[in-house]
Amino acid sequence: MTPNVAHLRCVICGAEYQPGDVAYVCPRHGDDGILDVVYDYAAIASTVDRDTVDESPDPTMWRYRPLLPVDPDTPVPPLRVGGTPLYESLRLADRIGVSEMWVKDEGVQPTGSLKDRASAMAIVKADEAGAAKIATASTGNAAAALAGLAASVGRESVIFVPASAPEAKVAQLLAYGATVLLVDGSYDDAFELCLRASDTFGWYNRNTGYNPYMSEGKKTVAYEIAEDLGWQVPDVVVVPVGDGCIIGGVAKGFRDLLALEWIDRMPRLIGAQAEGSAFLTEAWERGEDVLTKPPIEASTVADSISAGLPRDRIKAMRAVRDSDGAFVAVPDEAILEAIPALAATTGVFPEPAAATALAGLVAARKAGHVEPGDRVVIISTGTGLKDVPSVRRGVEATGVEPVRVPADIDAVEEIILRLEAE
Ligand SMILES: *Cc1c(COP(=O)(O)O)cnc(C)c1O
Ligand SMILES: [Zn+2]
């Protein structure tokens, strides 16, 4: 039982369902009929307030349990998901030309990305559904997150990945002991196969933009930002966008807090995309209907945000429109250069998709979506260790190189003096 959930509501037709009555999506709308989890805020407010949360000794995402769609008694996985740092950076604020800036570092999550928040939720919901195995389709971080979280509770995971998936990401899955199915086909093929196989074998399905609870895990990043800022919301939050589940979750998190009157307004949400995978930016600029807009050919160095048909596009578009935000698209070169820019300015080390938040902020500032007086948070969604070759390319573009030295202290001293004089 999840006493704080009022119902699930289809994002297309608004039909309402009780959690036990539908498995994942609105039966009238098939795979596109993603459901929103609607809460009974009065019930939540009667059991918890900001002070209760502030005083919680739990440093993980589960400190917000009364605002999550889970039974109070279901155990949560032992890996520490959430509670990631929000670093203020005066240098970055200066560089961008805004009044205050923070970086939310999701690269320190147990498997290295924000996806852990959703996968932790999937483990709990699978437990409640009585499913022994959990499956997902993914090219990278969502799969790693599910495989790692499943390993932490001794559950089996089944991962469908396109055979073209990067070797390093497949290695992480195998290390966690997941059953990895390399699909001769695209991510879309993997997605379809995962839906069908889960249905046939009774596996719990974690697919992004399909399972309604994934946004509910991801929304905890918004709660943490608000709490860390003393419930004074920033003016702008910049989120890298592929399928659109993260930005939809961030919007949901702030909407919950607004409904509970723990914050007094929404921040403007800016979705940062790669130019080669800019479905939502295109739709936003042209005022297109995301439900009928045909898929695009996606290609970008930022593999975690490569999505020809963003699975959570309805929630993503709503997040930006309703918050008076914007979508921006940036070229791969800007994404690669943002990796060393963020790392050298703040010490936070991003993979390409994560660095897209910074590249997107620069573009948004130029386009006038962000103003000098704004207080801005960027979410660095995953660690640079996931994709070292791209880090290398980003660094090479800046012209910085290691210095070759002989194994001789006199020579080293001479070189150091010369470098210092430059
Ligand atoms: C998945 C992911 C994103 C994008 O999230 P969506 O929900 O697909 O929009 C961004 N950055 C990283 C590191 C990710 O793994
Ligand atoms: Zn519907």
Coordinates of C-alpha atoms and ligand atoms in Angstrom, one line a residue:
M1 CA 0.0 0.0 0.0
T2 CA 1.2 3.5 -0.8
P3 CA -1.2 5.6 1.3
N4 CA 0.1 9.0 -0.1
V5 CA -0.6 8.2 -3.8
A6 CA -4.1 9.4 -5.0
H7 CA -3.9 7.8 -8.4
L8 CA -2.0 7.4 -11.7
R9 CA -3.0 9.8 -14.5
C10 CA -2.3 9.3 -18.3
V11 CA -0.3 12.3 -19.6
I12 CA -2.2 12.1 -22.9
C13 CA -5.9 11.7 -22.0
G14 CA -5.9 12.4 -18.3
A15 CA -7.6 9.0 -17.5
E16 CA -7.1 8.0 -13.8
Y17 CA -6.1 4.6 -12.5
Q18 CA -5.4 3.0 -9.2
P19 CA -1.9 1.7 -9.0
G20 CA -3.0 -1.9 -8.8
D21 CA -5.3 -1.6 -11.8
V22 CA -2.6 -1.0 -14.5
A23 CA 0.8 -2.4 -14.9
Y24 CA 2.8 0.5 -16.5
V25 CA 1.0 2.6 -19.1
C26 CA -2.5 3.8 -20.0
P27 CA -4.2 0.9 -21.8
R28 CA -5.9 3.3 -24.2
H29 CA -2.7 4.8 -25.4
G30 CA -0.3 1.9 -25.4
D31 CA 3.4 2.5 -25.0
D32 CA 3.0 6.3 -25.3
G33 CA 0.4 6.5 -22.5
I34 CA 2.9 7.3 -19.7
L35 CA 1.4 7.8 -16.3
D36 CA 2.0 10.6 -13.8
V37 CA 1.9 9.6 -10.2
V38 CA -0.6 12.0 -8.5
Y39 CA -0.2 12.5 -4.7
D40 CA -2.6 13.2 -1.9
Y41 CA -0.7 16.3 -0.7
A42 CA -3.0 16.9 2.2
A43 CA -2.3 13.4 3.5
I44 CA 1.5 14.0 3.1
A45 CA 1.3 17.4 4.8
S46 CA -0.5 15.8 7.8
T47 CA 2.5 13.5 8.4
V48 CA 5.6 15.4 7.4
D49 CA 6.9 19.0 7.0
R50 CA 10.2 20.7 6.1
D51 CA 11.5 20.4 9.6
T52 CA 10.9 16.6 9.7
V53 CA 12.9 16.3 6.6
D54 CA 15.6 18.7 7.7
E55 CA 16.1 16.6 10.9
S56 CA 16.1 13.2 9.2
P57 CA 19.4 11.3 9.9
D58 CA 19.1 9.4 6.6
P59 CA 21.5 11.0 4.0
T60 CA 20.1 9.1 1.0
M61 CA 17.2 9.8 -1.3
W62 CA 15.0 7.8 1.1
R63 CA 15.0 10.7 3.6
Y64 CA 12.1 11.9 1.4
R65 CA 10.2 8.6 1.7
P66 CA 6.9 10.2 2.7
L67 CA 6.9 12.0 -0.7
L68 CA 7.7 8.8 -2.6
P69 CA 5.3 6.2 -4.0
V70 CA 6.5 3.3 -1.9
D71 CA 5.0 1.3 1.0
P72 CA 6.5 2.4 4.3
D73 CA 7.6 -1.1 5.0
T74 CA 9.3 -2.2 1.8
P75 CA 13.1 -2.5 2.4
V76 CA 15.3 -0.2 0.3
P77 CA 18.6 -1.3 -1.4
P78 CA 21.8 -0.9 0.7
L79 CA 23.8 1.2 -1.8
R80 CA 23.8 4.8 -0.9
V81 CA 21.8 6.5 -3.6
G82 CA 21.3 10.3 -3.4
G83 CA 22.6 12.8 -0.9
T84 CA 25.0 14.0 -3.6
P85 CA 26.9 17.3 -3.1
L86 CA 25.8 20.7 -4.3
Y87 CA 28.9 22.7 -4.8
E88 CA 28.8 26.5 -5.0
S89 CA 31.3 27.9 -7.5
L90 CA 32.2 31.6 -7.5
R91 CA 34.6 31.1 -10.3
L92 CA 32.0 29.5 -12.5
A93 CA 29.5 32.2 -11.7
D94 CA 32.0 34.8 -12.7
R95 CA 32.9 33.0 -15.9
I96 CA 29.3 32.6 -17.0
G97 CA 28.3 36.0 -15.8
V98 CA 25.5 35.2 -13.3
S99 CA 25.1 36.1 -9.6
E100 CA 25.4 32.7 -8.1
M101 CA 26.1 29.2 -9.3
W102 CA 26.1 25.6 -8.0
V103 CA 27.0 22.3 -9.5
K104 CA 25.0 19.2 -8.4
D105 CA 27.5 16.3 -8.7
E106 CA 25.6 13.1 -9.7
G107 CA 28.9 11.5 -10.8
V108 CA 29.4 10.3 -7.2
Q109 CA 26.4 8.0 -7.2
P110 CA 27.2 4.3 -6.6
T111 CA 27.3 3.4 -10.3
G112 CA 28.4 6.8 -11.5
S113 CA 25.2 8.5 -12.7
L114 CA 21.9 10.0 -11.7
K115 CA 20.2 6.9 -13.0
D116 CA 20.8 5.2 -9.7
R117 CA 17.9 7.2 -8.2
A118 CA 15.5 5.6 -10.7
S119 CA 17.0 2.1 -10.4
A120 CA 16.8 2.2 -6.6
M121 CA 13.1 3.0 -7.0
A122 CA 12.8 0.1 -9.5
I123 CA 14.2 -2.4 -7.0
V124 CA 11.7 -1.3 -4.4
K125 CA 8.7 -1.4 -6.8
A126 CA 9.8 -4.8 -8.2
D127 CA 9.8 -6.1 -4.6
E128 CA 6.3 -4.7 -4.0
A129 CA 5.2 -6.3 -7.3
G130 CA 6.7 -9.7 -6.2
A131 CA 8.8 -9.9 -9.3
A132 CA 12.0 -11.9 -9.1
K133 CA 13.8 -10.5 -12.1
I134 CA 14.1 -6.9 -13.3
A135 CA 14.7 -6.0 -16.9
T136 CA 15.5 -2.8 -18.9
A137 CA 16.6 -1.7 -22.3
S138 CA 19.4 0.9 -22.3
T139 CA 22.6 1.8 -24.0
G140 CA 24.5 2.7 -20.8
N141 CA 23.9 4.3 -17.5
A142 CA 20.3 3.1 -16.8
A143 CA 21.5 -0.4 -17.4
A144 CA 24.6 0.0 -15.2
A145 CA 22.4 1.5 -12.4
L146 CA 19.9 -1.4 -12.6
A147 CA 22.6 -4.0 -12.7
G148 CA 24.5 -2.5 -9.7
L149 CA 21.4 -1.9 -7.6
A150 CA 20.1 -5.4 -8.4
A151 CA 23.5 -6.9 -7.4
S152 CA 23.3 -5.0 -4.1
V153 CA 20.2 -7.0 -3.1
G154 CA 21.1 -10.3 -4.8
R155 CA 18.4 -9.9 -7.5
E156 CA 18.8 -10.9 -11.1
S157 CA 18.7 -8.3 -13.8
V158 CA 18.3 -8.7 -17.6
I159 CA 19.6 -6.0 -19.8
F160 CA 18.8 -5.5 -23.5
V161 CA 21.5 -3.4 -25.2
P162 CA 22.1 -2.6 -28.9
A163 CA 25.1 -4.6 -30.1
S164 CA 26.7 -1.3 -30.9
A165 CA 26.9 -0.3 -27.2
P166 CA 30.3 1.0 -26.0
E167 CA 32.5 -1.8 -24.7
A168 CA 33.2 -0.1 -21.3
K169 CA 29.6 0.2 -20.5
V170 CA 28.9 -3.5 -21.3
A171 CA 31.9 -4.4 -19.1
Q172 CA 30.3 -2.7 -16.1
L173 CA 27.1 -4.6 -16.6
L174 CA 28.9 -7.9 -16.8
A175 CA 30.9 -7.2 -13.7
Y176 CA 27.7 -6.6 -11.8
G177 CA 26.5 -10.1 -12.9
A178 CA 23.7 -9.0 -15.1
T179 CA 22.3 -11.1 -18.0
V180 CA 23.3 -9.0 -20.9
L181 CA 21.5 -9.5 -24.2
L182 CA 23.2 -7.8 -27.1
V183 CA 20.5 -7.0 -29.6
D184 CA 21.3 -7.0 -33.4
G185 CA 19.4 -3.8 -33.9
S186 CA 18.8 -0.3 -32.5
Y187 CA 17.9 1.0 -29.0
D188 CA 14.3 1.1 -30.2
D189 CA 14.5 -2.6 -31.1
A190 CA 16.0 -3.4 -27.7
F191 CA 13.2 -1.4 -26.1
E192 CA 10.5 -3.4 -27.9
L193 CA 12.1 -6.7 -27.1
C194 CA 12.4 -5.8 -23.5
L195 CA 8.7 -4.9 -23.3
R196 CA 7.7 -8.2 -24.9
A197 CA 10.1 -10.4 -23.0
S198 CA 9.1 -8.8 -19.7
D199 CA 5.5 -9.5 -20.4
T200 CA 6.2 -13.1 -21.4
F201 CA 8.4 -14.0 -18.4
G202 CA 6.8 -11.8 -15.7
W203 CA 9.9 -9.6 -15.2
Y204 CA 9.6 -6.2 -13.7
N205 CA 10.2 -3.6 -16.4
R206 CA 12.3 -0.5 -15.6
N207 CA 12.2 1.0 -19.1
T208 CA 12.6 4.8 -19.2
G209 CA 9.5 6.7 -20.3
Y210 CA 7.3 3.6 -19.7
N211 CA 7.6 2.7 -16.0
P212 CA 5.8 5.6 -14.2
Y213 CA 7.9 5.3 -11.1
M214 CA 11.3 6.2 -12.7
S215 CA 10.5 9.9 -12.7
E216 CA 9.6 9.6 -9.0
G217 CA 13.1 8.3 -8.2
K218 CA 14.7 11.0 -10.3
K219 CA 12.7 13.8 -8.7
T220 CA 14.6 13.4 -5.5
V221 CA 17.5 15.4 -7.1
A222 CA 15.2 18.5 -7.1
Y223 CA 14.3 17.9 -3.4
E224 CA 18.0 17.8 -2.5
I225 CA 18.7 21.0 -4.4
A226 CA 15.9 22.8 -2.7
E227 CA 16.8 21.5 0.8
D228 CA 20.5 22.3 0.3
L229 CA 19.6 25.9 -0.6
G230 CA 17.5 26.3 2.5
W231 CA 14.3 25.9 0.4
Q232 CA 15.1 29.1 -1.5
V233 CA 14.8 27.8 -5.1
P234 CA 17.3 28.9 -7.7
D235 CA 16.1 30.9 -10.7
V236 CA 17.3 28.4 -13.2
V237 CA 18.2 24.7 -13.3
V238 CA 20.0 23.3 -16.3
V239 CA 19.4 19.6 -17.1
P240 CA 21.0 17.5 -19.9
V241 CA 18.1 15.9 -21.9
G242 CA 17.9 12.7 -24.0
D243 CA 14.7 10.7 -23.3
G244 CA 13.5 13.6 -21.1
C245 CA 12.9 11.5 -18.0
I246 CA 15.4 13.5 -15.8
I247 CA 14.0 16.9 -16.6
G248 CA 10.4 15.6 -16.2
G249 CA 11.4 14.3 -12.8
V250 CA 13.1 17.5 -11.8
A251 CA 9.9 19.4 -12.7
K252 CA 7.9 16.9 -10.7
G253 CA 10.1 17.3 -7.7
F254 CA 9.7 21.1 -7.6
R255 CA 6.0 20.8 -8.4
D256 CA 5.5 18.5 -5.3
L257 CA 7.4 21.0 -3.1
L258 CA 5.3 23.9 -4.5
A259 CA 2.1 22.0 -3.8
L260 CA 3.2 21.4 -0.2
E261 CA 4.2 25.1 0.0
W262 CA 7.7 24.1 1.0
I263 CA 8.9 26.4 -1.8
D264 CA 7.2 29.5 -3.2
R265 CA 7.8 29.2 -6.9
M266 CA 9.2 27.0 -9.7
P267 CA 12.7 27.5 -11.1
R268 CA 12.9 28.0 -14.9
L269 CA 14.0 24.6 -16.3
I270 CA 16.5 24.7 -19.2
G271 CA 16.9 21.4 -21.2
A272 CA 20.3 21.1 -22.8
Q273 CA 20.6 18.9 -25.8
A274 CA 23.2 17.9 -28.3
E275 CA 22.7 19.5 -31.8
G276 CA 22.8 16.0 -33.2
S277 CA 20.0 14.8 -31.0
A278 CA 17.8 17.8 -30.6
F279 CA 14.3 16.4 -31.0
L280 CA 12.9 18.4 -28.1
T281 CA 14.7 21.6 -28.9
E282 CA 13.4 21.5 -32.5
A283 CA 9.8 20.8 -31.3
W284 CA 10.0 23.6 -28.8
E285 CA 11.4 26.2 -31.2
R286 CA 8.8 25.2 -33.9
G287 CA 5.9 24.7 -31.6
E288 CA 5.5 21.1 -32.8
D289 CA 3.3 18.4 -31.1
V290 CA 5.8 15.9 -29.6
L291 CA 3.3 13.1 -29.9
T292 CA 3.0 13.3 -33.6
K293 CA 6.5 14.6 -34.5
P294 CA 8.4 11.8 -36.4
P295 CA 11.7 10.5 -34.9
I296 CA 14.9 12.1 -36.0
E297 CA 18.3 10.5 -36.8
A298 CA 20.3 11.0 -33.6
S299 CA 24.0 11.1 -33.5
T300 CA 26.3 12.7 -30.9
V301 CA 29.4 12.1 -28.8
A302 CA 27.2 12.4 -25.7
D303 CA 25.8 8.9 -26.0
S304 CA 23.7 9.1 -22.8
I305 CA 21.6 11.9 -24.4
S306 CA 21.3 10.3 -27.9
A307 CA 17.6 9.8 -28.5
G308 CA 15.9 9.9 -31.9
L309 CA 12.4 9.6 -30.3
P310 CA 12.7 10.8 -26.6
R311 CA 10.6 8.3 -24.7
D312 CA 9.5 10.8 -22.0
R313 CA 9.0 13.7 -24.4
I314 CA 5.6 14.7 -23.1
K315 CA 6.8 15.2 -19.6
A316 CA 10.0 16.9 -20.8
M317 CA 8.1 19.4 -22.9
R318 CA 5.7 20.1 -20.1
A319 CA 8.6 20.7 -17.7
V320 CA 10.1 23.4 -19.9
R321 CA 6.8 25.1 -21.0
D322 CA 5.2 25.2 -17.6
S323 CA 8.3 26.6 -15.9
D324 CA 8.8 29.3 -18.5
G325 CA 12.1 27.7 -19.4
A326 CA 13.8 26.9 -22.7
F327 CA 15.5 24.2 -24.7
V328 CA 19.0 24.8 -26.2
A329 CA 21.1 22.6 -28.4
V330 CA 24.9 22.7 -28.5
P331 CA 27.5 21.2 -30.9
D332 CA 29.6 18.2 -29.9
E333 CA 32.8 20.4 -29.9
A334 CA 31.2 22.6 -27.2
I335 CA 30.2 19.5 -25.2
L336 CA 33.7 18.1 -25.3
E337 CA 35.3 21.4 -24.4
A338 CA 32.9 21.7 -21.5
I339 CA 34.4 18.6 -19.9
P340 CA 37.8 20.2 -19.0
A341 CA 36.1 23.5 -18.4
L342 CA 33.9 22.1 -15.7
A343 CA 36.6 19.9 -14.2
A344 CA 39.2 22.6 -14.1
T345 CA 36.9 25.3 -12.7
T346 CA 35.1 23.2 -10.0
G347 CA 36.8 19.8 -9.6
V348 CA 33.6 18.0 -10.8
F349 CA 34.5 15.5 -13.5
P350 CA 31.7 15.0 -16.1
E351 CA 31.0 12.5 -18.9
P352 CA 30.0 14.2 -22.2
A353 CA 26.2 14.2 -21.5
A354 CA 26.8 15.7 -18.0
A355 CA 29.1 18.4 -19.5
T356 CA 26.2 19.3 -21.8
A357 CA 24.7 21.1 -18.8
L358 CA 27.5 23.6 -18.8
A359 CA 27.7 23.9 -22.5
G360 CA 23.9 24.4 -22.6
L361 CA 24.2 27.1 -19.9
V362 CA 26.7 29.1 -21.9
A363 CA 24.3 28.9 -24.9
A364 CA 21.3 29.8 -22.8
R365 CA 23.1 32.8 -21.4
K366 CA 24.0 34.0 -24.9
A367 CA 20.4 33.5 -26.1
G368 CA 19.1 35.6 -23.2
H369 CA 17.3 32.7 -21.4
V370 CA 19.6 33.3 -18.4
E371 CA 20.3 36.8 -17.0
P372 CA 23.1 38.3 -15.0
G373 CA 21.1 38.4 -11.8
D374 CA 20.1 34.7 -11.9
R375 CA 21.0 32.1 -9.3
V376 CA 21.8 29.0 -11.4
V377 CA 22.2 25.2 -10.7
I378 CA 23.6 22.8 -13.3
I379 CA 23.2 19.1 -12.9
S380 CA 26.3 17.2 -13.7
T381 CA 24.5 13.9 -14.4
G382 CA 27.4 11.3 -14.6
T383 CA 31.1 10.8 -14.1
G384 CA 33.8 11.4 -16.7
L385 CA 35.3 7.9 -15.9
K386 CA 32.5 6.4 -18.0
D387 CA 34.0 7.7 -21.2
V388 CA 37.7 8.5 -20.9
P389 CA 38.3 8.7 -24.7
S390 CA 35.9 11.7 -24.9
V391 CA 37.6 13.4 -22.0
R392 CA 40.8 13.0 -23.8
R393 CA 39.3 14.6 -26.9
G394 CA 38.0 17.5 -24.9
V395 CA 41.3 18.1 -23.4
E396 CA 43.2 17.9 -26.7
A397 CA 40.8 20.5 -28.1
T398 CA 42.1 23.0 -25.4
G399 CA 45.7 22.4 -26.6
V400 CA 46.8 21.2 -23.1
E401 CA 49.3 18.3 -23.2
P402 CA 51.3 16.4 -20.7
V403 CA 55.0 17.3 -20.5
R404 CA 57.5 14.6 -21.3
V405 CA 60.4 14.7 -18.8
P406 CA 63.6 12.6 -18.4
A407 CA 64.0 10.6 -15.2
D408 CA 66.4 13.2 -13.8
I409 CA 65.7 15.8 -11.2
D410 CA 68.0 18.5 -12.7
A411 CA 66.2 18.3 -16.0
V412 CA 62.8 18.4 -14.2
E413 CA 63.8 21.5 -12.2
E414 CA 64.8 23.2 -15.4
I415 CA 61.5 22.4 -17.1
I416 CA 59.4 23.5 -14.1
L417 CA 61.3 26.9 -14.0
R418 CA 60.7 27.3 -17.7
L419 CA 57.0 26.5 -17.4
E420 CA 56.6 28.9 -14.4
A421 CA 58.2 31.6 -16.4
E422 CA 55.8 31.1 -19.3
Ligands
LIG1 C1 20.3 9.3 -19.0 C2 21.3 10.5 -18.9 C3 20.9 11.8 -19.2 C4 19.6 12.1 -19.9 O1 18.5 11.7 -19.1 P1 17.1 11.5 -19.9 O2 16.1 11.1 -18.9 O3 17.3 10.5 -20.9 O4 16.8 12.8 -20.6 C5 21.9 12.8 -19.1 N1 23.1 12.5 -18.6 C6 23.4 11.3 -18.2 C7 24.8 11.1 -17.6 C8 22.6 10.2 -18.3 O5 22.9 9.0 -18.0
ZN2 ZN -4.5 7.6 -22.0

